[in-house]
GROMACS .gro file of C-alpha atoms in nm:
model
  249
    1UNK     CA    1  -0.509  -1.010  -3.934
    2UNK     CA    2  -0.722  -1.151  -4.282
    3UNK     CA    3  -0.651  -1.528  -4.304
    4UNK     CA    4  -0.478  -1.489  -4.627
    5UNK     CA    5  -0.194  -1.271  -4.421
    6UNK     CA    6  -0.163  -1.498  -4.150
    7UNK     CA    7  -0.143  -1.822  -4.312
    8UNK     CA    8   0.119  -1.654  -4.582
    9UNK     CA    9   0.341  -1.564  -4.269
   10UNK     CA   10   0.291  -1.844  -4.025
   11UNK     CA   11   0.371  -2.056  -4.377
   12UNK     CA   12   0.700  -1.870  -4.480
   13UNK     CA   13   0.810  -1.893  -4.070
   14UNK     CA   14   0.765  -2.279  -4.063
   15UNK     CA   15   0.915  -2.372  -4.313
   16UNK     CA   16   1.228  -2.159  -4.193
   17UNK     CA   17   1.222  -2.356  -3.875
   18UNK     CA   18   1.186  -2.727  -4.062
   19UNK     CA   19   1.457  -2.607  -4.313
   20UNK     CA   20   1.691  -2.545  -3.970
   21UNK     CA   21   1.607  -2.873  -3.823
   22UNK     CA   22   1.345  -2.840  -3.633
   23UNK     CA   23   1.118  -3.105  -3.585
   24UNK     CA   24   0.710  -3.121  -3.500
   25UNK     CA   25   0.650  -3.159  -3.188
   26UNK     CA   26   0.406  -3.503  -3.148
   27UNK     CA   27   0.273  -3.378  -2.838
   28UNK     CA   28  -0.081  -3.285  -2.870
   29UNK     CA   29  -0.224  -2.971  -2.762
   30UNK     CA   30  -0.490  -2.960  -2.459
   31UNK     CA   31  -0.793  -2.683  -2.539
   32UNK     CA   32  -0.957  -2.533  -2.246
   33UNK     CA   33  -1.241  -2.335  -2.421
   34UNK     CA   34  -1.474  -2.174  -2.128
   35UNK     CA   35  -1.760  -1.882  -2.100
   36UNK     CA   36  -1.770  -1.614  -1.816
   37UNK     CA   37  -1.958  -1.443  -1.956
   38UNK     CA   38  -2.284  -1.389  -1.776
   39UNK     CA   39  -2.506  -1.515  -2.131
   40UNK     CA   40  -2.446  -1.862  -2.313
   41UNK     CA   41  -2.223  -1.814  -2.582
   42UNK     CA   42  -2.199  -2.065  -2.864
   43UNK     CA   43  -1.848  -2.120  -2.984
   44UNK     CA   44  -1.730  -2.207  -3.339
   45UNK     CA   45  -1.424  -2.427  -3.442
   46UNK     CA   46  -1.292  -2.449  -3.789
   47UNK     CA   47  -1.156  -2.735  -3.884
   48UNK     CA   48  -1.392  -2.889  -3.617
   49UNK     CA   49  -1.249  -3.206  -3.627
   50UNK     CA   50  -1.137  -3.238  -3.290
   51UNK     CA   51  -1.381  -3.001  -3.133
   52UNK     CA   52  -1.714  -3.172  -3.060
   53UNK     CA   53  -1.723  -3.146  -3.481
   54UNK     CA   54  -1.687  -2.751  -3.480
   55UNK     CA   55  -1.936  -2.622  -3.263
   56UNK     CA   56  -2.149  -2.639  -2.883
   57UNK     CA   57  -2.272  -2.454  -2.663
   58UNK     CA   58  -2.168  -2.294  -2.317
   59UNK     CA   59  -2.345  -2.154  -2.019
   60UNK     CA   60  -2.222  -1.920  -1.803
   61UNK     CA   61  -1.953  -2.054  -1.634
   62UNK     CA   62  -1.904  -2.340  -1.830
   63UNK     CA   63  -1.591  -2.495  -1.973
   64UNK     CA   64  -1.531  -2.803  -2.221
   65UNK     CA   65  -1.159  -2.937  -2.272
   66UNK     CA   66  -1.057  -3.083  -2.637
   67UNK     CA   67  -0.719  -3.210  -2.752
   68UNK     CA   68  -0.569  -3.101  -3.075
   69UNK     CA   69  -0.252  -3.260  -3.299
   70UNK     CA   70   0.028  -3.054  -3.360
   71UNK     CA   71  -0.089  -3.025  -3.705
   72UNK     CA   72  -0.420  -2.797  -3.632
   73UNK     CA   73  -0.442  -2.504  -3.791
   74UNK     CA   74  -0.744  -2.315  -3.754
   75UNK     CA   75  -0.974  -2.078  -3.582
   76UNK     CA   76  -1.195  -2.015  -3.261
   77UNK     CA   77  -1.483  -1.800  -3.197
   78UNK     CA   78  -1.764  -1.717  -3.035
   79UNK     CA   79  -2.159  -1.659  -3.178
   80UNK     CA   80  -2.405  -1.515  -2.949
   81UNK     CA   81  -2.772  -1.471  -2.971
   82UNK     CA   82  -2.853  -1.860  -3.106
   83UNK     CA   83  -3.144  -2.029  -3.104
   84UNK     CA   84  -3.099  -2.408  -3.219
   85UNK     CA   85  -3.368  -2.678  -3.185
   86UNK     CA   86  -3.307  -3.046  -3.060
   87UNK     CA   87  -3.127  -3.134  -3.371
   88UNK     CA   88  -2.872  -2.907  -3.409
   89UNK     CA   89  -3.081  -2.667  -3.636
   90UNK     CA   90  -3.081  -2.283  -3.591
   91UNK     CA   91  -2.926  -1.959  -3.666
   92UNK     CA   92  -2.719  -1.659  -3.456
   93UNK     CA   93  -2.719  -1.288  -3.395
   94UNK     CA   94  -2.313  -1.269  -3.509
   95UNK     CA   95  -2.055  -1.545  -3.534
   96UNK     CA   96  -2.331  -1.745  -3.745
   97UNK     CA   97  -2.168  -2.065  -3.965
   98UNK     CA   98  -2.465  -2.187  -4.084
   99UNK     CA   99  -2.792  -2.332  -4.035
  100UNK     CA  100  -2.619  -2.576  -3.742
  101UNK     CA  101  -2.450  -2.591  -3.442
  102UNK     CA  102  -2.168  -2.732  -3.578
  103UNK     CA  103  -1.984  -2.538  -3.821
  104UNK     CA  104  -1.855  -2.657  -4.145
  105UNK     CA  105  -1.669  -2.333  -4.257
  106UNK     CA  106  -1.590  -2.022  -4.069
  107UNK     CA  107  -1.844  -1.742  -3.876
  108UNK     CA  108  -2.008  -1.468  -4.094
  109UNK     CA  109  -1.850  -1.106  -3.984
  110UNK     CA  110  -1.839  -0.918  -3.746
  111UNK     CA  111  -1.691  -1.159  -3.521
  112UNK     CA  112  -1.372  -1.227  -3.280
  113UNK     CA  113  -1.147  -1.468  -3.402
  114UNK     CA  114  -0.870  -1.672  -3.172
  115UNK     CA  115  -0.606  -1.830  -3.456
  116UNK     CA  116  -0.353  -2.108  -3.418
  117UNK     CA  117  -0.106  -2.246  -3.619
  118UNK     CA  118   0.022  -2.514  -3.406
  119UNK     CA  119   0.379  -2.698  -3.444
  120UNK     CA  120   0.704  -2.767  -3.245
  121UNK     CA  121   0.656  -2.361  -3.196
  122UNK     CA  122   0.278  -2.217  -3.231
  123UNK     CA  123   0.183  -1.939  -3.371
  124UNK     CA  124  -0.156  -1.750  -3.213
  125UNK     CA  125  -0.351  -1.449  -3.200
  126UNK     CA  126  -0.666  -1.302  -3.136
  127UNK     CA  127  -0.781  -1.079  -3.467
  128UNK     CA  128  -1.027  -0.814  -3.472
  129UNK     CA  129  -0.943  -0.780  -3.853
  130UNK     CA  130  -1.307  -0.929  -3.909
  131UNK     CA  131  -1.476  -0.756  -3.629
  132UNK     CA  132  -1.542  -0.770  -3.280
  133UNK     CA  133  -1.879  -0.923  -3.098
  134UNK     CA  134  -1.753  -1.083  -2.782
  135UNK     CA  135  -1.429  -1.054  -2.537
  136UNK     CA  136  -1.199  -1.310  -2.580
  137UNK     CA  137  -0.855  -1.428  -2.441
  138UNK     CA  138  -0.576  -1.671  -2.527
  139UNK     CA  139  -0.359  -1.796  -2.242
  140UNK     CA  140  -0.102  -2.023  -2.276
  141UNK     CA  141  -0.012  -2.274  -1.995
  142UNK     CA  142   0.370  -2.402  -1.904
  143UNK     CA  143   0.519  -2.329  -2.226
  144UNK     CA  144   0.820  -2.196  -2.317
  145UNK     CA  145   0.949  -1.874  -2.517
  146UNK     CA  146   0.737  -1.548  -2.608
  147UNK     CA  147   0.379  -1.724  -2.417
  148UNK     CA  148   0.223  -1.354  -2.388
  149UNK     CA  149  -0.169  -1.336  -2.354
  150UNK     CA  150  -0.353  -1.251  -2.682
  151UNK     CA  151  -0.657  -1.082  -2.696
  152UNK     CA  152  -0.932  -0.865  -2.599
  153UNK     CA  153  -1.122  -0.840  -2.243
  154UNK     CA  154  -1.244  -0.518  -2.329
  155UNK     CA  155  -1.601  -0.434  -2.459
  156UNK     CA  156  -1.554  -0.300  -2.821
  157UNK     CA  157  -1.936  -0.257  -2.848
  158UNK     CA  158  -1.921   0.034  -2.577
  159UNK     CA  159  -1.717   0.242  -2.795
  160UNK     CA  160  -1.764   0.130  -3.159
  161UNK     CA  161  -1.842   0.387  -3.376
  162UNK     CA  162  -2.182   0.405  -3.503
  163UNK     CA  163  -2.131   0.349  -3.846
  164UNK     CA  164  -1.945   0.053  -3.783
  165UNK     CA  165  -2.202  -0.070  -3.470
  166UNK     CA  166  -2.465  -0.347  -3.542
  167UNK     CA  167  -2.766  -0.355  -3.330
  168UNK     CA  168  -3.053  -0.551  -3.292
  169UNK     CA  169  -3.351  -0.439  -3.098
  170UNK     CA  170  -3.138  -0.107  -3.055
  171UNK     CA  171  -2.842  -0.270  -2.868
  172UNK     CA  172  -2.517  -0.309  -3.036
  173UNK     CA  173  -2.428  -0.659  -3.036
  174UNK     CA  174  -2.127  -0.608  -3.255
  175UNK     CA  175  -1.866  -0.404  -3.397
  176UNK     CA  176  -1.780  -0.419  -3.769
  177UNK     CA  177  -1.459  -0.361  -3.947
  178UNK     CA  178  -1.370  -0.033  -4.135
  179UNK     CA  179  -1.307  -0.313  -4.445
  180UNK     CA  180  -1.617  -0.455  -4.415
  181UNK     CA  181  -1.832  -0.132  -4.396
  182UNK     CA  182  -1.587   0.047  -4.653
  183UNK     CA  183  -1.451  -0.247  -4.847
  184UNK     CA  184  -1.167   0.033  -4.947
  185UNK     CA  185  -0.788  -0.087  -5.044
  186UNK     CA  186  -0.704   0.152  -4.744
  187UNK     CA  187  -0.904  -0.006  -4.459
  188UNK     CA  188  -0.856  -0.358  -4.643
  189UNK     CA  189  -0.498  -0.361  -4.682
  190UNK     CA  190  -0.470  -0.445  -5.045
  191UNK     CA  191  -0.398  -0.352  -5.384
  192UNK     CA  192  -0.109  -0.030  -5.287
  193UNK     CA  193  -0.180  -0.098  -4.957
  194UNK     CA  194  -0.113  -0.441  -4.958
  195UNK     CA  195   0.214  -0.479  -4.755
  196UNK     CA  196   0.308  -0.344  -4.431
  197UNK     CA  197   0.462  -0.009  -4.563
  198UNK     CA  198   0.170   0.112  -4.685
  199UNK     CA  199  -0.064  -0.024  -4.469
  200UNK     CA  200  -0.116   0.160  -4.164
  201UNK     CA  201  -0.331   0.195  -3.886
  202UNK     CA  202  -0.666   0.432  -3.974
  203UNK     CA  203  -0.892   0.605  -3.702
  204UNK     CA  204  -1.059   0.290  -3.664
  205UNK     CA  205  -0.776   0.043  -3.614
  206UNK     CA  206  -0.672   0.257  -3.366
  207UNK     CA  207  -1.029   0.234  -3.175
  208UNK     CA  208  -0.990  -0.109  -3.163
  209UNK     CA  209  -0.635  -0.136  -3.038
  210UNK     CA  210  -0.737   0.127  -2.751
  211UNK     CA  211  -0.973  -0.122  -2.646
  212UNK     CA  212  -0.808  -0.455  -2.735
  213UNK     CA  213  -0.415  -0.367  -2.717
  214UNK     CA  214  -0.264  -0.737  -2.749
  215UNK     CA  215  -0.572  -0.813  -3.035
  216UNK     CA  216  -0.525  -0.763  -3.429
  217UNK     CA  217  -0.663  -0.442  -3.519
  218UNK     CA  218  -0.603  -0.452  -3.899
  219UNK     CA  219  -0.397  -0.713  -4.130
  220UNK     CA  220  -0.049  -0.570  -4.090
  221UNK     CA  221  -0.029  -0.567  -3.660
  222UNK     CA  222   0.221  -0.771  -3.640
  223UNK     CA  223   0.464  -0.688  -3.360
  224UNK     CA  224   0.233  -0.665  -3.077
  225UNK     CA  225  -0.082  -0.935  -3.209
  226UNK     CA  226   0.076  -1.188  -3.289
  227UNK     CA  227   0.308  -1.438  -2.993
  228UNK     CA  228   0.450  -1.780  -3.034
  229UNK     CA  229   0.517  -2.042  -2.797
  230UNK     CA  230   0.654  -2.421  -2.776
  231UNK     CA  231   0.515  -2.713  -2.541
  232UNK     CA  232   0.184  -2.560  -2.442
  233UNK     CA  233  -0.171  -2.601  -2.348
  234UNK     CA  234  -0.447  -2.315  -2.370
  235UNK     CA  235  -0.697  -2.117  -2.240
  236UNK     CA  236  -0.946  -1.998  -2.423
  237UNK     CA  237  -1.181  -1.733  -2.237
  238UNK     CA  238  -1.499  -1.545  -2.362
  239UNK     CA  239  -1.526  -1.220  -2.143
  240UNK     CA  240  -1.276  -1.173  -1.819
  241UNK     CA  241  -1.303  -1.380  -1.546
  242UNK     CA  242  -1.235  -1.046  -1.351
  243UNK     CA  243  -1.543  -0.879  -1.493
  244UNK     CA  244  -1.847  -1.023  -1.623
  245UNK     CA  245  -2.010  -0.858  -1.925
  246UNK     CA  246  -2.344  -0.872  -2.063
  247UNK     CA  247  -2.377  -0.967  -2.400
  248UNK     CA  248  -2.755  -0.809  -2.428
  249UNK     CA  249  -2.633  -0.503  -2.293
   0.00000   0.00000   0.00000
C-alpha cells in the first residue's frame, strides 16, 4: 500500500476509535526481528529510534528483540547484498538507506516493507506496493481480535516478470513494481485512479498476490493486506522458517 494511503487510513480509523473512548494502550510493544534465511540480511527501521538507531545486521539464524511505545509508527525491511566497513559505512544491492548501517529515512525501491501503526489496536501489513526483494512475515503473539499473519514467504524473484526483475551479475535479486517501472496513474493509483473504485488490480498486482496472498499487492488491497490487533508482541521473519531460500540464487 504507498505510505501516503496507509497513513491517510490508519489516521481517519484512530481517530474514530479515540473519538469513541478508546484509550492508548501504555503497554509497549516487544519486536522479535530474526533471519532464516540462509544469507545475512541487513534490516532497516524507520523511525529507528528504538531499533539499535534504524539498522544491523543478521546472520543466518539470528534474531535481535527491541521494544517499541505504543506510539511507533513506522516501517521494517530488509536490504541484502551490503558491504559496510568497521564504522558503519557502506552501501546495498536493494533495501539501501544510505551510505550507513543505520538508516535515517526509508530503503530505496524495490524492497519489502512490514508497516505498523501501533495503538490500543495496531494496524500492520506487509506491502509489496514498493517492490519485493526478500520474504518476509508478520506474526503476532497473544493478542486479541483479527491477529492474522501478514506477508509473503514466497519467492517473488522466481516469477517476476522480466521487465520488472532486477539482476545483478545475471541473478534477479529483486522484483520491481509496475509503478515504479511504468510510473502510470493506472499502476500508481492516482490522479482517476486514485481511490479504490478505480483502482484495480493489473496483470502485475495479480503476480504478486499469487505469490504473496496476505501481502499488499498495489495501494488499494485493503480487505485481505491489511489486519489489526490489540495487546500484542511480534514476529518479524525474513524467509520461512519452513524453507530456507537463497538470496544469491
Amino acid at each position: 500500500m504507498a505510505p501516503y494511503d496507509l497513513v491517510l487510513l490508519q489516521t481517519l480509523l484512530l481517530s474514530f476509535f479515540l473519538l469513541s473512548g478508546v484509550k492508548y494502550s501504555e503497554s509497549a510493544r516487544i519486536f522479535t526481528i530474526i533471519n532464516h534465511c540462509k544469507e545475512t540480511v541487513w534490516p532497516g527501521v524507520f523511525p529507528g529510534d528504538n531499533f539499535n538507531g534504524g539498522g544491523f545486521t543478521l546472520k543466518p539464524g539470528q534474531s535481535m528483540v527491541f521494544t517499541a511505545p505504543v506510539s511507533f509508527q513506522g516501517r521494517i525491511w530488509g536490504r541484502t547484498g551490503c558491504n559496510f566497513d568497521k564504522n558503519g559505512n557502506g552501501s546495498c544491492l536493494t533495501g539501501d538507506c544510505g551510505p550507513s548501517l543505520k538508516c535515517t529515512g526509508t530503503g530505496k525501491t524495490p524492497a519489502s516493507l512490514a508497516e505498523f501503526t501501533l495503538a490500543s489496536l495496531d494496524f500492520y501489513d506487509v506491502s509489496l506496493v514498493d517492490g519485493f526483494n526478500v520474504p518476509m512475515s508478520v506474526t503476532p503473539l497473544n493478542g486479541k481480535g483479527n491477529c492474522s499473519v501478514a506477508g509473503c514467504n514466497g519467492d517473488l524473484r522466481k516469477s517476476c516478470p522480466s521487465e520488472l526483475a532486477v539482476k545483478n551479475n545475471g541473478k534477479v535479486v529483486a522484483c520491481r513494481s509496475a509503478c515504479d517501472v511504468f510510473n502510470t496513474d493506472e499502476y500508481c493509483c492516482r490522479g482517476n485512479y486514485g481511490n479504490p473504485t478505480t483502482c484495480q488490480p493489473t496483470f502485475y498486482s495479480k503476480k504478486f498476490k499469487e505469490v504473496c496472498p496476505t501481502a499488499y499487492s498495489y495501494a488499494y488491497d485493503d480487505p485481505t493486506s491489511i489486519f489489526t490487533c490489540s495487546g500484542t508482541d511480534y514476529v518479524i521473519a525474513f524467509c520461512s522458517s519452513s524453507e530456507l531460500i537463497n538470496l544469491n540464487s
